C-alpha positions as a printed NumPy array, in Angstrom:
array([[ 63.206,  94.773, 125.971],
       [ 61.024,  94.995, 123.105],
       [ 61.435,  98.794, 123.007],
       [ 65.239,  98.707, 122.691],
       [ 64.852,  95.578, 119.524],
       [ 62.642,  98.5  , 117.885],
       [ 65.62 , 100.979, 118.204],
       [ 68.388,  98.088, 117.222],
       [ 70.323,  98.662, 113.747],
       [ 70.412,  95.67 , 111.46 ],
       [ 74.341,  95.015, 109.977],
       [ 74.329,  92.242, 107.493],
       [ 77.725,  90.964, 107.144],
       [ 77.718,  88.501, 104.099],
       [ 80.319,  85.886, 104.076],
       [ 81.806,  84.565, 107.037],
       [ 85.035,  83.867, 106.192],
       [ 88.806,  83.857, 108.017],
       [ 89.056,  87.519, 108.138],
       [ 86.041,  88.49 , 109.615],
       [ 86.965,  86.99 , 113.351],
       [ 88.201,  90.541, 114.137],
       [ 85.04 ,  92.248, 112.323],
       [ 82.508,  90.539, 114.778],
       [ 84.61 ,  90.78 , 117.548],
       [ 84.64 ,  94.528, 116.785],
       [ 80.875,  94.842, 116.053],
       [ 79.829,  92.523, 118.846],
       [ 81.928,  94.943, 121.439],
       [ 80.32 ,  97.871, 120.517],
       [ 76.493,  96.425, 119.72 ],
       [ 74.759,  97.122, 123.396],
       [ 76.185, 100.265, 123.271],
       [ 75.51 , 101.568, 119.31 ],
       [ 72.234,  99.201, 119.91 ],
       [ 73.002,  97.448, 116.797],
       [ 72.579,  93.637, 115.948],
       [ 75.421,  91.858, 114.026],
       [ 73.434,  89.076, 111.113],
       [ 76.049,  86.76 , 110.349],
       [ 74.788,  85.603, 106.705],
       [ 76.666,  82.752, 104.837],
       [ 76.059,  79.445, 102.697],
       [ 77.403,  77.353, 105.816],
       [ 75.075,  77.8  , 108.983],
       [ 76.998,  76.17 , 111.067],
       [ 80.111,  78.508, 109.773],
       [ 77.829,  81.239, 110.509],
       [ 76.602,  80.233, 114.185],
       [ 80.075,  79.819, 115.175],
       [ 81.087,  83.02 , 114.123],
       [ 77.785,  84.32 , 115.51 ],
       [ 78.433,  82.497, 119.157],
       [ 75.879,  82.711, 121.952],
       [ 76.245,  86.657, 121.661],
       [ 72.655,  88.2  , 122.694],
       [ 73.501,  90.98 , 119.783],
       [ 74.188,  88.713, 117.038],
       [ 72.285,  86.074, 114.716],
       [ 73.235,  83.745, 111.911],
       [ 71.625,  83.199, 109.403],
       [ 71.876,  80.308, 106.174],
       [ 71.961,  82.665, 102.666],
       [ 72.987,  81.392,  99.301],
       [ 73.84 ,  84.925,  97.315],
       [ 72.822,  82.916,  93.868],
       [ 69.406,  82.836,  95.762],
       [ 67.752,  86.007,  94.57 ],
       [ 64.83 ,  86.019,  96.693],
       [ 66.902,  85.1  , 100.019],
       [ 69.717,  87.983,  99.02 ],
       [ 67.24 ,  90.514,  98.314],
       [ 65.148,  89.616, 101.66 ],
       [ 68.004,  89.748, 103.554],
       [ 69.25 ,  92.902, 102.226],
       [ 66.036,  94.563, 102.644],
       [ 65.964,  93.653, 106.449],
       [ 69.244,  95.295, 106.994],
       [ 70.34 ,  98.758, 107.741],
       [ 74.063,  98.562, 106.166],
       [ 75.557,  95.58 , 104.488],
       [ 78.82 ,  94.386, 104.486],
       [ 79.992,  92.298, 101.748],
       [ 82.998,  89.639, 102.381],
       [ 82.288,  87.562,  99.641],
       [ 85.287,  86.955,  97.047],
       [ 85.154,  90.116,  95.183],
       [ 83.594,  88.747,  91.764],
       [ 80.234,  88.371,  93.976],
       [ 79.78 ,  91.968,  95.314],
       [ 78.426,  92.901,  92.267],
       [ 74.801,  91.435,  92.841],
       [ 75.059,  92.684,  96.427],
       [ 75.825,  96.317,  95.162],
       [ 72.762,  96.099,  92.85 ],
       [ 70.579,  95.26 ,  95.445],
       [ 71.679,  97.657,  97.915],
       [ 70.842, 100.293,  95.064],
       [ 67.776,  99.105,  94.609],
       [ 66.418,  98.743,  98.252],
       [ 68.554, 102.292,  99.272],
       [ 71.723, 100.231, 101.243],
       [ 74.892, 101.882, 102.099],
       [ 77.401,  98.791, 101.54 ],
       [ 80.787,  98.499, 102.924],
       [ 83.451,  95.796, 101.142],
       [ 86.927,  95.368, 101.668],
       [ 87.608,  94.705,  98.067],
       [ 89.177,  96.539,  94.843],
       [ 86.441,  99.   ,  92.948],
       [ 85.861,  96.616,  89.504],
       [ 84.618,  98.663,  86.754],
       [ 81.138,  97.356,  87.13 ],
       [ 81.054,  98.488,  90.98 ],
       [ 82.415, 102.053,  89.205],
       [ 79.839, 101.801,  87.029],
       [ 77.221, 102.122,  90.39 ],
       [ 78.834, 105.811,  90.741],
       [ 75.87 , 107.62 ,  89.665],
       [ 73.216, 106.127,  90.86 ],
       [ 75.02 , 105.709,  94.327],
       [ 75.22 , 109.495,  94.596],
       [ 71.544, 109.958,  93.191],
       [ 70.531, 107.929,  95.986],
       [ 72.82 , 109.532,  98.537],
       [ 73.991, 106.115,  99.29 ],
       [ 77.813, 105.24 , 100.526],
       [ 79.418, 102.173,  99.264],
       [ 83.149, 102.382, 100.722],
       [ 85.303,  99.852,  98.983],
       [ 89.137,  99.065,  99.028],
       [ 88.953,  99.093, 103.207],
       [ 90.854,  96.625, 104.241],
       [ 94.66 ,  95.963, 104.86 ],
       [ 96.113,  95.82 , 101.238],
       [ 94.211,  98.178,  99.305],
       [ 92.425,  99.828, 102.292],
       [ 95.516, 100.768, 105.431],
       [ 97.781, 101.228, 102.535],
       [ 95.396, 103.572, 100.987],
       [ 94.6  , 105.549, 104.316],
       [ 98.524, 105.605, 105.936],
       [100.006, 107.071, 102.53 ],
       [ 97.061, 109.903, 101.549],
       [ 97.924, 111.106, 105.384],
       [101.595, 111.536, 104.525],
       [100.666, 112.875, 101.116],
       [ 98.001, 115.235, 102.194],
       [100.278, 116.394, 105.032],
       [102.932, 117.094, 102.194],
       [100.801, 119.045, 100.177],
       [ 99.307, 120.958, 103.071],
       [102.813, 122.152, 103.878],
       [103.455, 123.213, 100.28 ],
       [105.225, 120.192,  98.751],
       [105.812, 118.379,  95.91 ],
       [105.851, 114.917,  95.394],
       [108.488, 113.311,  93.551],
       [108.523, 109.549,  94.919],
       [106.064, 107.056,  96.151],
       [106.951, 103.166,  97.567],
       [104.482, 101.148,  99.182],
       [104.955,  97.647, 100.072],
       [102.578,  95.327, 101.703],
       [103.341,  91.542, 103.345],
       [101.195,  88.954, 104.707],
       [103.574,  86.694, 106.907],
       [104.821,  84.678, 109.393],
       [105.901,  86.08 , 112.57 ],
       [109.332,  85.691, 113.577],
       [108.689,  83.288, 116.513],
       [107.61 ,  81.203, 113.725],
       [109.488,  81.22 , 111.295],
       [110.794,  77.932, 111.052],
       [111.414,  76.528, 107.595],
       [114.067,  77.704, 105.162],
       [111.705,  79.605, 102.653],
       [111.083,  82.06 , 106.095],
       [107.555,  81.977, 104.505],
       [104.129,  80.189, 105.684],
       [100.791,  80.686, 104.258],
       [ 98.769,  83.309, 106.083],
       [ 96.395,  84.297, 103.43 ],
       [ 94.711,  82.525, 100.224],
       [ 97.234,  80.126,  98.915],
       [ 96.037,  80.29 ,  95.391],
       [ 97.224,  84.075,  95.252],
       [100.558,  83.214,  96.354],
       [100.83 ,  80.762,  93.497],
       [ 99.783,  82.69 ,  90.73 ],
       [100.555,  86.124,  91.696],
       [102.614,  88.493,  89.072],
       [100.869,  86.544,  86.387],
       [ 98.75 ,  87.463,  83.375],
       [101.35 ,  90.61 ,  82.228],
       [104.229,  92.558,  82.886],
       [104.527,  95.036,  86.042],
       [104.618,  98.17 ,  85.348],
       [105.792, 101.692,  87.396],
       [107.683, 104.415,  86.952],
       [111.051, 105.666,  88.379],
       [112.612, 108.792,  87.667],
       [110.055, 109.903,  85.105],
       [110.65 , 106.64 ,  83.092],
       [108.281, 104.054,  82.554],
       [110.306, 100.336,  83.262],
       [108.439,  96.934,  83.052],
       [109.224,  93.802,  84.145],
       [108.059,  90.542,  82.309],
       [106.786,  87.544,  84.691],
       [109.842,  85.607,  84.005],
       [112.066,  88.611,  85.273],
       [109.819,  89.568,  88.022],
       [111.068,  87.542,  91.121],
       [114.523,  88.199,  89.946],
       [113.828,  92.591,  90.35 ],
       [113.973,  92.605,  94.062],
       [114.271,  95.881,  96.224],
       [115.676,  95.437,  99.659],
       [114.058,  97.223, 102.783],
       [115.067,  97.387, 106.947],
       [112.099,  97.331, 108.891],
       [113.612,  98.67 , 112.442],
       [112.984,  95.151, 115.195],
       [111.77 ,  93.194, 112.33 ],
       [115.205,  92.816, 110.067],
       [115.362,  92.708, 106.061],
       [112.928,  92.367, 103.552],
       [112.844,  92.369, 100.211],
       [110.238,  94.003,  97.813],
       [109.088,  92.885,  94.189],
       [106.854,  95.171,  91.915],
       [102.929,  94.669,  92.022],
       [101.521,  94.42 ,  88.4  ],
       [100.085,  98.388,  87.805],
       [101.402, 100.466,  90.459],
       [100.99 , 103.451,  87.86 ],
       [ 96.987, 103.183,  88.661],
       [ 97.494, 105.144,  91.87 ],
       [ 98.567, 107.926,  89.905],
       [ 95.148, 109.508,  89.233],
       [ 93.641, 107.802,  92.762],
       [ 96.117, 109.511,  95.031],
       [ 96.681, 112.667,  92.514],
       [ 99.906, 111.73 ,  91.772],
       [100.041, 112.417,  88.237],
       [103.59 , 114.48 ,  88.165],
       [105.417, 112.353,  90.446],
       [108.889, 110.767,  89.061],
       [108.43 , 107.574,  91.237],
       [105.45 , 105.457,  91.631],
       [105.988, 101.599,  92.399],
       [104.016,  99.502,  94.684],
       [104.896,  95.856,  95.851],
       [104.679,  92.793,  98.054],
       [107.185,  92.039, 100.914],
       [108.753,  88.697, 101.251],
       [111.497,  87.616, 103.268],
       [115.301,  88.197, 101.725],
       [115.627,  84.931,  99.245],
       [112.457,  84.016,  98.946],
       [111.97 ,  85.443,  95.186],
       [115.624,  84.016,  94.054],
       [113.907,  80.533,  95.769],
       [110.068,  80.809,  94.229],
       [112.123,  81.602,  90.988],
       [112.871,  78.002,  90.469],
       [108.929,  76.836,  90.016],
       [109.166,  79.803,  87.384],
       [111.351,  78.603,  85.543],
       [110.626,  75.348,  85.58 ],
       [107.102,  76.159,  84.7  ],
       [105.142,  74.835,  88.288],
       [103.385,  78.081,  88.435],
       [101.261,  77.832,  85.151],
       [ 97.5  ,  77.744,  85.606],
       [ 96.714,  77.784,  81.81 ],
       [ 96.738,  73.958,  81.156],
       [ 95.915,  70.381,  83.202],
       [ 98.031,  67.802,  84.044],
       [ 97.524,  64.403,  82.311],
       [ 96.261,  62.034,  85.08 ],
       [ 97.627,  64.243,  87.437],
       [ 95.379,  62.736,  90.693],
       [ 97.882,  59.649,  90.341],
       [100.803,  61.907,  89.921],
       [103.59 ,  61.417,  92.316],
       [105.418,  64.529,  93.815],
       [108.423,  63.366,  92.272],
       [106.68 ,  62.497,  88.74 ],
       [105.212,  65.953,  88.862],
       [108.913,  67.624,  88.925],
       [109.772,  65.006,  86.25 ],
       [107.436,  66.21 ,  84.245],
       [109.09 ,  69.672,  83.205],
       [112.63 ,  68.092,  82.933],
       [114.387,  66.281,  79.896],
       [114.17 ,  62.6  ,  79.303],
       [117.541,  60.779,  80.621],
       [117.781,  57.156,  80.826],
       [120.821,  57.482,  82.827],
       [120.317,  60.858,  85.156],
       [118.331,  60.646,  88.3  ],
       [115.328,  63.779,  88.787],
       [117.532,  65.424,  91.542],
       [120.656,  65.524,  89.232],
       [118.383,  66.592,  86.314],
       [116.818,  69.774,  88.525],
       [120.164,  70.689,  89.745],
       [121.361,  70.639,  86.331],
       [118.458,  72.626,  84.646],
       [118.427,  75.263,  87.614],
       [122.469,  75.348,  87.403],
       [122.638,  74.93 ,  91.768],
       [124.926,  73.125,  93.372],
       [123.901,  69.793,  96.022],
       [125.389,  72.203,  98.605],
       [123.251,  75.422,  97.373],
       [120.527,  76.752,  99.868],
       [118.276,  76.954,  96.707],
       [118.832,  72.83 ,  97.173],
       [118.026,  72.707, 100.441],
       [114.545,  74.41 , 100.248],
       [113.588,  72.025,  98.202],
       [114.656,  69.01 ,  99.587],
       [112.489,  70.8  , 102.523],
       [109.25 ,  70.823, 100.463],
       [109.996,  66.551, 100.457],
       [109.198,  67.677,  96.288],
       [110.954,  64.483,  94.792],
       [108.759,  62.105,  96.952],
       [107.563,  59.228,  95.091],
       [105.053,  58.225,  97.251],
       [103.098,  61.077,  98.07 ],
       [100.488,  62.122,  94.832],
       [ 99.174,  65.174,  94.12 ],
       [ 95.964,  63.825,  94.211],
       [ 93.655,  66.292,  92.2  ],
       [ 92.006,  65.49 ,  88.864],
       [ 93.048,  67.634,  85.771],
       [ 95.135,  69.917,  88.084],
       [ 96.912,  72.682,  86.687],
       [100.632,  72.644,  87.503],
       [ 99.759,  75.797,  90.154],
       [ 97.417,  73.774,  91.27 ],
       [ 99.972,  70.567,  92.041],
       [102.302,  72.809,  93.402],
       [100.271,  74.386,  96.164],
       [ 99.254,  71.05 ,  97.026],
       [102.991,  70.164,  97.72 ],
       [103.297,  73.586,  99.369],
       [100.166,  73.778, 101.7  ],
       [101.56 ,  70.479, 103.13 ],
       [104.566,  72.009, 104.522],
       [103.703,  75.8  , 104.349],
       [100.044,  75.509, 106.523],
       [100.922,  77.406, 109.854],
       [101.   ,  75.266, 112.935],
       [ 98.21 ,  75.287, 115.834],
       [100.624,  77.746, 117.472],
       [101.766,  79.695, 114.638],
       [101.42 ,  83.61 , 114.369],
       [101.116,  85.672, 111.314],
       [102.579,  88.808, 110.317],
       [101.748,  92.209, 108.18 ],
       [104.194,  94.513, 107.145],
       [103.653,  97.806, 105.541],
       [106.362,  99.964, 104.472],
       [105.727, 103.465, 102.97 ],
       [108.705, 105.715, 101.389],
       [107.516, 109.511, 100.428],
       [110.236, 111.478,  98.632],
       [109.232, 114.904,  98.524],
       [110.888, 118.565,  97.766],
       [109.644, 121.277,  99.903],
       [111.541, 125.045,  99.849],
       [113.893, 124.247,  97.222],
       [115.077, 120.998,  99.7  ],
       [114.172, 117.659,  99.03 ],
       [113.28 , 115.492, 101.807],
       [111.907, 111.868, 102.443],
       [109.96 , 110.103, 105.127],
       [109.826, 106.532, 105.766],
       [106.791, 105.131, 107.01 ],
       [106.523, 101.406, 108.392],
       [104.045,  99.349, 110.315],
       [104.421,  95.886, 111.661],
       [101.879,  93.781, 113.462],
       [101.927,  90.02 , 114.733],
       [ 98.434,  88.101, 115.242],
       [ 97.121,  87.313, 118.411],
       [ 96.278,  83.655, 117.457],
       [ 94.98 ,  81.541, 114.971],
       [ 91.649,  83.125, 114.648],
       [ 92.661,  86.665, 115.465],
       [ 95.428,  87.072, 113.197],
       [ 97.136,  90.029, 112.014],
       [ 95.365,  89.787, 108.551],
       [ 91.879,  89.429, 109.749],
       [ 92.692,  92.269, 112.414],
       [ 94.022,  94.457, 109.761],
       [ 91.413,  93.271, 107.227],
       [ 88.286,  93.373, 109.897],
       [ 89.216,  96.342, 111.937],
       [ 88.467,  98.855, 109.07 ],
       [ 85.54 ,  97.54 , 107.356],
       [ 84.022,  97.387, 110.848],
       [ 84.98 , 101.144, 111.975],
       [ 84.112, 102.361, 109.017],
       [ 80.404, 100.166, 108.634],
       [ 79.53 , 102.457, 112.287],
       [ 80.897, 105.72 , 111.04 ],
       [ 78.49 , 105.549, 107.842],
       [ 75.955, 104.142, 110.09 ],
       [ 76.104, 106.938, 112.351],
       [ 76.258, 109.351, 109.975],
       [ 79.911, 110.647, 110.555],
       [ 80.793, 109.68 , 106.981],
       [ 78.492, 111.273, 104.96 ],
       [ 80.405, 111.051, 101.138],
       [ 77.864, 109.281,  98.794],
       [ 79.354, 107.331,  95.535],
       [ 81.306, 104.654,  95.102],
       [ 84.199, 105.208,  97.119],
       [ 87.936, 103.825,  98.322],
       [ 88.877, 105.336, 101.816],
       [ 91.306, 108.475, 100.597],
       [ 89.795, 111.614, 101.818],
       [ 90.462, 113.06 , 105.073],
       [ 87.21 , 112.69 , 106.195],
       [ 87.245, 108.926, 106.224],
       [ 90.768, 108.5  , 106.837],
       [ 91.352, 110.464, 109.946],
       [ 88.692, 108.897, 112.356],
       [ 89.552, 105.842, 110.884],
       [ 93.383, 105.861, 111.387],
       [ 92.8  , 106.851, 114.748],
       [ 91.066, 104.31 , 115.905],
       [ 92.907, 101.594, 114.468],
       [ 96.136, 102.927, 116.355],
       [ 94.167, 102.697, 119.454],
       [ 93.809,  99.163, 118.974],
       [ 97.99 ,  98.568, 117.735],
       [ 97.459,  99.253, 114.125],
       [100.564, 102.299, 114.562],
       [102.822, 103.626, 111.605],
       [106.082, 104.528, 113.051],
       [107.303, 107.829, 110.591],
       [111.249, 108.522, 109.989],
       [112.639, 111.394, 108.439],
       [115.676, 110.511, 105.83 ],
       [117.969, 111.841, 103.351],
       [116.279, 111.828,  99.793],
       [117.773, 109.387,  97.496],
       [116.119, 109.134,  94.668],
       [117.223, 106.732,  92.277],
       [119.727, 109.304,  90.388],
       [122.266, 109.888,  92.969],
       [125.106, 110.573,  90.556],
       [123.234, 112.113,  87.631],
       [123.21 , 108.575,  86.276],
       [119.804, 108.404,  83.811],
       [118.024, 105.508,  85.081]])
């Protein structure tokens, strides 16, 4: 016994939060095999030992990551960390894995501090993979396969789509907004704000301002899954230099909702619910009702509902109407019950209430890849889409898709079959290959078709 805990690899995983059910599960599998041990660090013990289980491979462990002597001990101990921590926190981690010779594996976007590691990383020979989860991370691997494959043949690339969803499987999908929180609520809320999106399409550079954005919707089929619609992420033209794309005409990335969703989440845009700049005056004995009051025009005569319909110009028998009345928002009994809340903040409080998924409920991801190429004087496109539907409420789609590839690729730098050092996102064939691989062996499949190219200039029409 003792010989084999002298032979065992230490994995710290840091952060034990929703989506790392999938990475244990993963880890834990595969421990008495790779002879590894799985430390489940995170401020919560208890959150830690119940992700940890009575699994003879694994441990938990308390760790506050402000703690530097506790972080830098439990770094040391470790043979590869893995950071889940929200993403402003890695830093500190990264640092310390520098300094004690760590590779380091997070799921997060590179920040220019983490870039700023480059050197030193390589100088080391360390790896720290970043961006290696669903949304960046899949996204990353599935298109730079297509691309690659392109290029290999002799291509060109001339358009690039990728669109990304986190939500509810159809089974249930049982409110009128055909939408449930699956992910962090708070992102959902706020998300397109803080400047205008920007890509390119047809060589032109086009922007949309956040009061435009949910109203710039691109419609997409996914084949057994029905319509979707797509709106624009804020800097899709960032991928240009990551994937090599610098020539292309088309480059737009964006987030999949359900058709009508964006006209819907339009009205708490206009209205102003979605602003996280300024608080609410006594806003924890704010009623639902008062809190919709509070963006409208005084009336002594006109009741709230006749005041919204007015200001949003829909009709009592409108749809938009009916989602509404479904959130219960003109309740004057319920409160929002938060001091100085912002009015984002108010507003997911109405929204969690109905929009929390069920004991029962399933979640969804949906990934949808378009690659418009010309190849021997013919141009050509391929459609690329991948749909998966969670298991439960603790395996769920996004910590599978999440989990699964910060996991596979923590053992492939542990055992040496990804050898890259820097600070890296997972877009070389090297990493994505084995990766991909492995995740289709576990459901994770991207389902290609080949299509006419469109383009967006079908009639010579300058866009």
């Amino acid at each position: 016994m003792n010989q084999v805990n002298l032979n065992m690899r230490n994995i710290l995983l840091i952060g034990a939060g929703k989506s790392t059910a999938s990475l244990i599960k993963y880890l834990t599998d595969k421990s008495k095999e790779e002879k590894i041990k799985i430390i489940i660090a995170d401020l919560s013990l208890e959150n830690a030992k119940s992700f940890a289980g009575k699994h003879a491979h694994t441990q938990a462990i308390q760790l506050d990551i402000f703690n530097t002597e506790e972080r830098q001990k439990a770094i040391q101990d470790a043979d590869i960390v893995i950071s889940m921590l929200p993403a402003r926190f890695h830093i500190e981690v990264a640092k310390d894995c520098v300094k004690f010779n760590k590779n380091l594996v997070t799921a997060s976007y590179v920040s220019d501090e983490m870039q700023a590691l480059d050197e030193e990383v390589k100088q080391k020979g360390l790896t720290f993979m970043n961006e290696i989860g669903v949304d960046p991370g899949i996204d990353h691997m599935s298109a730079m396969q297509v691309i690659d494959r392109i290029r290999a043949k002799g291509g060109k690339m001339l358009l690039f789509e990728s669109f990304t969803g986190g939500l509810v499987a159809p089974e249930s999908d049982t409110n009128l907004w055909n939408y449930k929180f699956t992910w962090n609520p708070r992102n959902v809320v706020v998300a397109g704000q803080g400047g205008a999106a920007v890509f390119m399409q047809e060589g032109q550079y086009k922007y949309i301002p956040y009061h435009r954005l949910f109203r710039r919707t691109e419609f997409l089929k996914v084949e057994n899954y029905g319509k979707f619609e797509g709106l624009a992420n804020r800097d899709s033209l960032k991928y240009r230099s990551i994937y090599g794309l610098e020539n292309i005409k088309t480059l737009y990335r964006g987030t999949l909702r359900r058709v009508g969703f964006s006209k819907a989440w339009n009205m708490f845009v206009q209205l102003g619910m979605t602003d996280d700049t300024y608080t609410l005056e006594d806003s924890e004995n704010m009623s639902y009702r008062d809190f919709v009051n509070s963006f409208l025009p005084y009336s002594p005569t006109d009741s709230v509902e006749l005041k919204t319909r007015y200001n949003l110009k829909i009709d009592q028998d409108d749809v938009m109407w009916e989602k509404l009345l479904e959130l219960d928002i003109f309740n004057r009994n319920k409160k929002i019950g938060i001091k100085n809340a912002t009015p984002a903040q108010a507003l997911q409080k109405i929204l969690e209430e109905k929009w929390t998924l069920a004991v029962d409920d399933k979640d969804m991801i949906v990934m949808y890849h378009k690659f418009g190429y010309e190849l021997d004087g013919k141009t050509n496109q391929i459609d690329s889409t991948m749909a998966l539907i969670g298991e439960d409420q603790t395996y769920t789609a996004m910590a599978k898709t999440v989990g699964l590839p910060v996991a596979i690729a923590t053992l492939k730098i542990l055992n040496k079959e990804i050898t890259t050092t820097g600070v890296l996102r997972p877009i070389t064939k090297e990493i994505y290959e084995p990766i991909l691989k492995e995740l289709s062996e576990n459901g994770i499949v991207f389902k290609e078709k080949e299509r006419k190219y469109l383009g967006y200039n079908e009639d010579n029409v300058v866009g």
